Amino acid sequence: MMVQNPDVVIVGAGAAGIGAGLELMRLGISHIILEAKQRVGGRAYSDTSSLGHLWDHGAHWLHSGDVNVLRFMAEKLKHKFRPENPAVTSFRSFIGGQWKVSEFDTDYVWIKLEEIVQAGRNGSDVAAESVLDRGHAMYPLLRHWCQLIYSKDPSELSTRDAGNYSDSHVNLPVEDGYGALAARLSHGLPIRLGITVNAVEVTGQGVRLETGSGTVTAKACILAVPSRIMEKQRIAITPGLPAALQRAFADVTMGYGEKVALGFDRRVFEGFEIPFANVFDPVAPETRPLNFELHPFGRPIAVAHVGGSVARELAAAGAEVMTGFAIDTLVKAFGADIRQRIVASAVTGWTMDEHIGGAYSGAAPGKAEARKVFSEPVHDRLFLAGEHVHRHYMATVHGAYETGLDAAHKAAAVLLFRWGKRPPVAAQLNSWTFRRRLPISAGIMLNPQPVGTSIYAVE
């Protein structure tokens, strides 16, 4: 039976909300997860219907896969992903009318991307654009990749924020779908779908949430929603967000990212052994570069990626324009005959999604330190979770998940003090997940006890 007035209410059933829910369940703390959408996963969504083959609308890669907690959970669930890291040399570019695997061209883009990171790690918090050469022939392709990685244009991106990201350079695409993995992890959690939270009020006794389906009260609340929702104050907070937090949401905003997926009547890229391709004409730099993933895991599909201002503009133009752009670009590289092989198409809609509003977060130049504010409790009862909260794994699913764990610990600490004793079940810190990484909040370490059967191993 669904708990109606639990100890903790979690708003949002994306990775952060799922992580918080799993941890509260493990601690034996009553909770409920309210999700506005009719599905779980947030920005991790696996689609199997639009093309007849699985493809991820959002998150697709286990970033820093050698230390990514969700990678180990996927292994436990036998949820398939590519176990080895695709090499940088697996990128090929159609430049100036011909295919090239050019060390110079490839290295230029990746070297310059690394220079953005190093500038930040050296203490510089300036626009990424300021460390790049806008006059270079390959700048449009570099800008394109910056938009894909950070969901923002180089002029909008803080070098310090980029430098704060912890990257092991092991990136593993999820064959069975990242969104599908999130859905499996959520199994058994007390989730109510289609419930929009309109307002949260902090009271003397706890919190009161006004939803489209009535009022819910609790002792604490975890807001595991995209930062755009908080930035635009789509959930009214009483007595209001602290001024520092309002500034942080203005300084660390969500960028934009979209995909166009094309389905073919058969595998059309046979003989094209490299699964990733850039299409770009440096002689006509006003033309937009475009990156494709071709036949992922052998499926007869191609997925095009856009980010930053390009994604925002195309999303505003609509699905027909987005699809036409992807097909026209593909034709430049593979010829007009490929049009005849297309039997299905689909586009993402993150920018216009009222419950999401974009891709992932990035700090404005000079504002990287603003992320610190997101991890602070709000009015002692509200706790934020999501990729925007993580200072080193921002813009990732596992980063969001980890902040959910941390928020659960903070909520548990509040309950501990209110009860004047430990929560009903002390934290079981020797589980296989937490042997790798355990964020501890509020200076409290709950007593470790043996684990019987880990919920993480249960489908």
XYZ file of C-alpha atoms in Angstrom:
459
model
C 0.000 0.000 0.000
C 1.239 3.476 -0.835
C 2.348 5.516 2.166
C 0.260 8.720 2.171
C 1.945 10.828 4.862
C 5.430 9.391 5.193
C 8.531 10.584 6.985
C 10.054 11.815 3.710
C 8.547 12.905 0.402
C 10.778 12.745 -2.678
C 9.747 14.909 -5.614
C 10.984 13.406 -8.882
C 11.663 9.818 -9.950
C 14.785 10.406 -12.012
C 18.147 8.972 -11.011
C 18.422 11.271 -7.980
C 14.959 10.410 -6.721
C 15.523 6.709 -7.300
C 18.828 6.855 -5.432
C 17.193 8.658 -2.521
C 14.326 6.180 -2.472
C 16.589 3.134 -2.487
C 18.642 4.550 0.368
C 15.623 5.481 2.480
C 14.218 2.012 1.882
C 17.499 0.512 3.023
C 17.372 2.654 6.165
C 13.798 1.628 6.883
C 12.494 5.192 6.626
C 8.981 5.577 5.241
C 8.818 7.638 2.075
C 6.922 8.264 -1.128
C 8.168 9.423 -4.535
C 5.946 11.779 -6.518
C 6.662 11.965 -10.250
C 4.909 14.370 -12.618
C 5.526 12.233 -15.700
C 3.876 8.926 -16.497
C 7.243 7.178 -16.343
C 10.363 7.057 -14.193
C 13.934 7.913 -15.184
C 13.796 11.656 -15.807
C 16.371 12.466 -18.475
C 17.159 8.766 -18.838
C 14.503 7.391 -21.188
C 14.769 4.331 -23.432
C 12.358 4.245 -26.388
C 11.535 0.921 -28.068
C 8.443 1.914 -30.056
C 9.184 4.897 -32.334
C 11.778 3.140 -34.524
C 11.077 -0.460 -33.621
C 14.530 -0.620 -32.030
C 15.753 0.610 -28.667
C 17.428 4.000 -28.486
C 18.030 6.402 -25.614
C 16.403 9.830 -25.853
C 18.671 11.175 -23.127
C 21.499 9.609 -21.136
C 23.235 6.811 -23.030
C 26.742 6.487 -21.590
C 28.097 5.209 -18.293
C 30.581 8.050 -17.893
C 33.706 7.298 -15.851
C 32.597 3.710 -16.202
C 35.471 2.286 -14.188
C 34.261 4.074 -11.028
C 30.584 4.598 -11.871
C 28.368 3.041 -9.202
C 25.589 2.439 -11.754
C 27.970 0.406 -13.894
C 28.370 -2.050 -11.017
C 24.633 -2.101 -10.434
C 24.073 -2.794 -14.145
C 26.509 -5.704 -13.917
C 24.615 -7.058 -10.919
C 21.382 -6.902 -12.904
C 23.035 -8.287 -16.070
C 21.910 -5.133 -17.860
C 24.136 -5.039 -20.935
C 26.556 -2.249 -21.810
C 29.694 -2.140 -23.919
C 32.400 -3.309 -21.497
C 35.338 -1.658 -23.225
C 35.968 2.013 -23.850
C 35.555 3.035 -27.534
C 38.812 4.678 -28.565
C 38.939 8.271 -29.753
C 40.219 6.954 -33.085
C 36.786 5.407 -33.664
C 35.590 8.852 -34.756
C 35.639 9.570 -38.479
C 34.824 12.885 -40.125
C 33.337 13.757 -43.508
C 35.205 17.017 -44.086
C 35.435 18.966 -47.299
C 33.618 16.312 -49.304
C 35.644 13.270 -48.282
C 36.018 10.866 -45.405
C 39.064 11.382 -43.220
C 40.573 9.819 -40.176
C 42.976 12.675 -39.665
C 45.088 12.737 -36.540
C 45.495 16.490 -36.899
C 41.830 17.234 -37.228
C 40.771 14.812 -34.512
C 43.543 15.834 -32.166
C 42.803 19.533 -32.646
C 39.259 19.200 -31.332
C 40.146 16.999 -28.384
C 43.290 18.905 -27.469
C 41.324 22.150 -27.366
C 38.577 20.562 -25.294
C 41.256 19.458 -22.843
C 42.649 23.006 -22.764
C 39.272 24.224 -21.513
C 39.463 21.720 -18.671
C 43.072 22.519 -17.816
C 42.358 26.248 -17.752
C 39.756 25.588 -15.089
C 42.003 23.294 -13.086
C 44.648 26.000 -13.135
C 42.192 28.281 -11.362
C 40.741 30.228 -14.285
C 36.987 30.812 -14.195
C 36.365 32.479 -17.548
C 34.326 31.755 -20.655
C 35.624 28.665 -22.451
C 35.490 30.652 -25.669
C 38.281 32.911 -24.383
C 40.828 30.082 -24.475
C 39.866 29.018 -28.020
C 40.712 30.362 -31.472
C 37.417 31.277 -33.119
C 39.201 31.897 -36.417
C 40.495 28.350 -36.772
C 38.992 26.361 -39.641
C 37.965 23.593 -37.248
C 36.376 25.895 -34.672
C 32.778 25.127 -35.758
C 33.399 21.411 -35.158
C 35.078 22.197 -31.824
C 32.113 24.385 -30.864
C 29.755 21.558 -31.832
C 31.557 19.124 -29.543
C 31.598 21.651 -26.716
C 27.831 21.971 -27.115
C 27.401 18.188 -27.038
C 29.578 17.643 -23.974
C 28.429 20.608 -21.904
C 25.039 21.432 -23.514
C 26.203 25.051 -23.735
C 28.083 27.231 -26.192
C 31.731 28.016 -25.326
C 30.737 31.622 -24.579
C 28.345 30.426 -21.845
C 30.601 27.843 -20.203
C 32.815 28.334 -17.153
C 36.297 26.849 -17.557
C 36.393 26.245 -13.796
C 33.146 24.293 -13.892
C 34.534 22.174 -16.736
C 37.728 21.648 -14.761
C 35.820 20.547 -11.668
C 34.351 17.587 -13.551
C 36.017 14.307 -12.589
C 36.571 12.284 -15.769
C 38.325 8.927 -15.975
C 37.822 8.952 -19.784
C 36.101 5.557 -19.634
C 32.708 5.973 -21.303
C 30.542 2.904 -21.862
C 27.320 3.038 -23.929
C 24.396 1.102 -22.458
C 23.155 -1.516 -24.913
C 19.999 -2.341 -22.975
C 19.216 1.348 -22.477
C 20.123 3.741 -19.680
C 16.491 4.662 -19.163
C 15.616 0.984 -18.954
C 18.299 0.581 -16.281
C 16.766 3.411 -14.251
C 13.362 1.753 -14.523
C 14.756 -1.558 -13.274
C 16.454 0.121 -10.328
C 13.171 1.782 -9.349
C 11.341 -1.544 -9.064
C 9.642 -1.878 -5.697
C 9.891 1.778 -4.711
C 6.714 3.609 -3.570
C 6.364 5.765 -6.686
C 3.221 7.585 -7.765
C 3.256 8.694 -11.396
C 1.382 11.601 -12.905
C 1.458 13.616 -9.670
C 2.522 17.232 -10.165
C 3.794 19.026 -7.077
C 2.775 22.681 -7.217
C 3.939 23.965 -3.841
C 5.997 22.968 -0.821
C 5.528 24.724 2.514
C 7.904 24.277 5.437
C 5.915 24.246 8.679
C 6.819 23.897 12.326
C 6.070 20.180 12.155
C 7.637 19.380 8.792
C 6.560 19.999 5.200
C 3.244 20.235 3.375
C 3.087 19.545 -0.361
C 0.215 20.680 -2.534
C -0.183 18.431 -5.561
C -2.630 18.011 -8.395
C -4.074 15.102 -6.423
C -4.263 16.601 -2.952
C -2.078 17.436 0.033
C 0.767 15.332 1.390
C 2.575 16.017 4.654
C 5.938 14.714 5.818
C 8.813 15.489 8.152
C 11.262 16.266 5.315
C 11.303 16.655 1.536
C 13.895 15.842 -1.113
C 13.525 17.956 -4.260
C 15.008 15.721 -6.960
C 13.843 17.746 -9.949
C 15.788 19.344 -12.830
C 17.343 22.680 -11.940
C 15.185 24.455 -14.558
C 12.117 23.657 -12.471
C 13.672 25.346 -9.452
C 15.167 28.216 -11.457
C 11.760 29.085 -12.920
C 10.058 28.522 -9.534
C 7.571 26.084 -11.017
C 7.309 24.633 -7.523
C 6.412 27.412 -5.093
C 8.494 27.224 -1.927
C 7.232 28.798 1.301
C 8.763 30.759 2.981
C 10.734 31.168 -0.251
C 14.155 30.129 -1.466
C 17.123 31.770 0.255
C 18.638 34.585 -1.808
C 21.931 32.709 -2.209
C 20.101 29.705 -3.631
C 18.113 31.850 -6.050
C 21.378 33.344 -7.299
C 22.890 29.874 -7.656
C 20.015 28.718 -9.860
C 20.540 31.816 -12.019
C 24.299 31.198 -12.216
C 24.217 27.435 -12.853
C 21.544 26.861 -15.464
C 20.559 23.980 -17.691
C 21.835 23.948 -21.236
C 20.138 22.300 -24.187
C 20.519 19.008 -26.004
C 18.406 17.086 -28.487
C 18.653 14.013 -30.710
C 17.207 12.968 -34.047
C 16.852 9.227 -34.596
C 16.410 7.651 -38.023
C 15.320 4.093 -38.728
C 16.289 2.235 -41.913
C 14.829 -0.754 -43.711
C 18.155 -2.539 -43.323
C 21.719 -1.872 -42.257
C 22.809 0.841 -44.682
C 26.299 1.546 -43.390
C 27.810 -1.867 -44.105
C 31.528 -1.530 -44.679
C 31.580 1.643 -42.636
C 33.356 0.078 -39.713
C 33.526 3.161 -37.487
C 30.266 3.691 -35.543
C 30.706 7.427 -34.906
C 30.867 10.102 -37.571
C 31.189 13.881 -37.774
C 29.902 15.673 -40.870
C 31.372 19.132 -41.425
C 32.414 21.414 -44.284
C 35.177 23.823 -43.165
C 34.971 25.650 -46.504
C 31.406 26.661 -45.640
C 31.624 27.171 -41.865
C 28.142 28.640 -41.737
C 26.896 25.073 -42.250
C 26.367 23.327 -38.948
C 28.481 20.287 -38.089
C 26.631 17.206 -36.927
C 27.709 14.072 -35.091
C 26.052 10.702 -35.675
C 26.078 7.349 -33.958
C 25.646 4.798 -36.757
C 24.081 1.360 -36.252
C 24.543 1.333 -32.466
C 24.878 -2.278 -31.332
C 24.092 -3.412 -34.886
C 20.629 -1.853 -34.971
C 19.526 -0.372 -38.342
C 19.302 3.162 -36.979
C 21.352 6.352 -36.796
C 21.186 8.943 -34.031
C 22.223 12.569 -34.564
C 23.189 14.811 -31.645
C 22.914 18.587 -31.223
C 23.530 20.788 -28.200
C 23.638 24.333 -26.891
C 22.073 27.145 -28.904
C 21.725 24.884 -31.955
C 19.593 22.436 -29.987
C 17.464 25.254 -28.596
C 16.880 26.770 -32.038
C 16.060 23.451 -33.683
C 13.710 22.484 -30.862
C 11.860 25.762 -31.340
C 11.665 25.143 -35.101
C 9.972 21.784 -34.549
C 10.331 18.104 -35.358
C 10.101 18.482 -39.140
C 12.979 20.957 -39.276
C 15.069 18.876 -36.874
C 14.550 15.724 -38.905
C 15.224 17.486 -42.203
C 18.501 18.871 -40.875
C 19.686 15.422 -39.830
C 18.683 13.751 -43.099
C 20.165 16.493 -45.286
C 23.447 16.265 -43.390
C 23.519 12.485 -43.685
C 22.909 12.770 -47.439
C 25.978 15.017 -47.783
C 28.154 12.199 -46.519
C 26.396 9.102 -47.845
C 24.503 10.255 -50.942
C 20.874 10.863 -51.846
C 20.021 7.161 -52.120
C 20.029 6.891 -48.350
C 16.744 8.820 -48.237
C 14.995 5.815 -49.765
C 16.149 3.574 -46.944
C 14.616 5.692 -44.147
C 11.421 4.123 -42.827
C 10.996 5.891 -39.476
C 12.158 8.954 -37.596
C 11.799 10.434 -34.143
C 13.087 13.455 -32.259
C 13.562 14.237 -28.597
C 11.781 17.091 -26.886
C 13.761 17.944 -23.777
C 13.806 21.694 -24.417
C 10.033 22.005 -24.617
C 9.277 19.419 -21.927
C 7.517 21.295 -19.115
C 8.858 18.836 -16.550
C 12.492 18.987 -17.757
C 13.289 22.128 -19.776
C 16.709 21.266 -21.160
C 19.690 18.945 -20.977
C 22.032 19.345 -17.998
C 23.605 22.029 -15.891
C 26.605 24.272 -16.510
C 27.939 27.243 -14.586
C 28.233 30.627 -16.235
C 31.739 32.106 -16.542
C 32.939 33.271 -13.139
C 30.186 31.367 -11.307
C 31.540 27.831 -10.843
C 31.586 28.093 -7.055
C 27.822 28.650 -7.044
C 27.271 24.874 -7.159
C 28.298 24.646 -3.499
C 25.027 26.248 -2.466
C 22.920 23.413 -3.909
C 24.159 20.943 -1.290
C 23.002 23.086 1.646
C 19.709 22.290 3.437
C 16.834 24.682 2.767
C 14.887 25.759 5.857
C 16.248 22.638 7.624
C 13.634 20.405 5.977
C 14.246 20.585 2.230
C 17.175 18.921 0.464
C 18.146 19.220 -3.186
C 19.266 16.305 -5.339
C 20.132 16.035 -9.021
C 23.084 16.272 -11.362
C 23.305 20.034 -10.741
C 24.074 19.381 -7.062
C 27.169 17.233 -7.665
C 30.371 19.267 -7.888
C 32.422 16.627 -9.707
C 29.939 14.371 -11.547
C 27.597 17.093 -12.745
C 25.657 16.412 -15.960
C 25.723 12.642 -15.372
C 23.217 10.043 -14.234
C 25.548 8.550 -11.652
C 26.236 12.034 -10.301
C 22.511 12.594 -9.870
C 22.157 9.185 -8.238
C 24.919 9.937 -5.730
C 23.281 13.221 -4.724
C 20.098 11.254 -4.064
C 21.998 9.053 -1.638
C 23.439 12.110 0.045
C 20.046 13.815 0.329
C 18.616 10.652 1.897
C 21.354 10.744 4.534
C 20.595 14.393 5.268
C 16.887 13.672 5.619
C 17.701 10.721 7.881
C 19.828 13.020 10.029
C 16.878 15.399 10.453
C 14.677 12.501 11.517
C 17.368 11.248 13.872
C 17.423 14.552 15.696
C 13.615 14.819 15.723
C 13.259 11.289 17.108
C 16.131 11.772 19.544
C 17.448 8.353 18.529
C 18.663 6.399 15.531
C 16.295 5.685 12.643
C 14.439 2.327 12.770
C 17.157 0.558 10.771
C 20.755 1.712 11.143
C 22.707 2.244 7.939
C 24.164 -0.953 6.533
C 27.343 0.456 5.138
C 29.072 -2.724 3.991
C 26.775 -3.299 1.024
C 28.529 -3.811 -2.298
C 27.518 -0.346 -3.518
C 28.788 1.600 -0.560
C 32.118 -0.165 -0.322
C 33.049 1.881 -3.386
C 31.713 5.298 -2.414
C 29.648 6.602 0.467
C 28.782 10.261 0.921
C 28.212 11.025 4.598
C 26.215 14.121 5.452
C 25.775 16.353 8.493
C 28.851 14.834 10.130
C 26.883 11.721 11.136
C 27.994 8.135 10.584
C 25.179 5.717 11.311
C 26.217 2.391 12.830
C 27.227 -0.163 10.176
C 25.477 -3.509 10.438
C 25.654 -6.684 8.317
C 23.546 -6.783 5.194
C 21.241 -9.673 4.582
C 20.036 -9.493 0.968
C 20.955 -6.286 -0.837
C 17.999 -4.636 -2.530
C 20.369 -3.661 -5.345
C 20.557 -7.282 -6.479
C 16.803 -7.650 -6.773
C 15.036 -7.001 -10.078
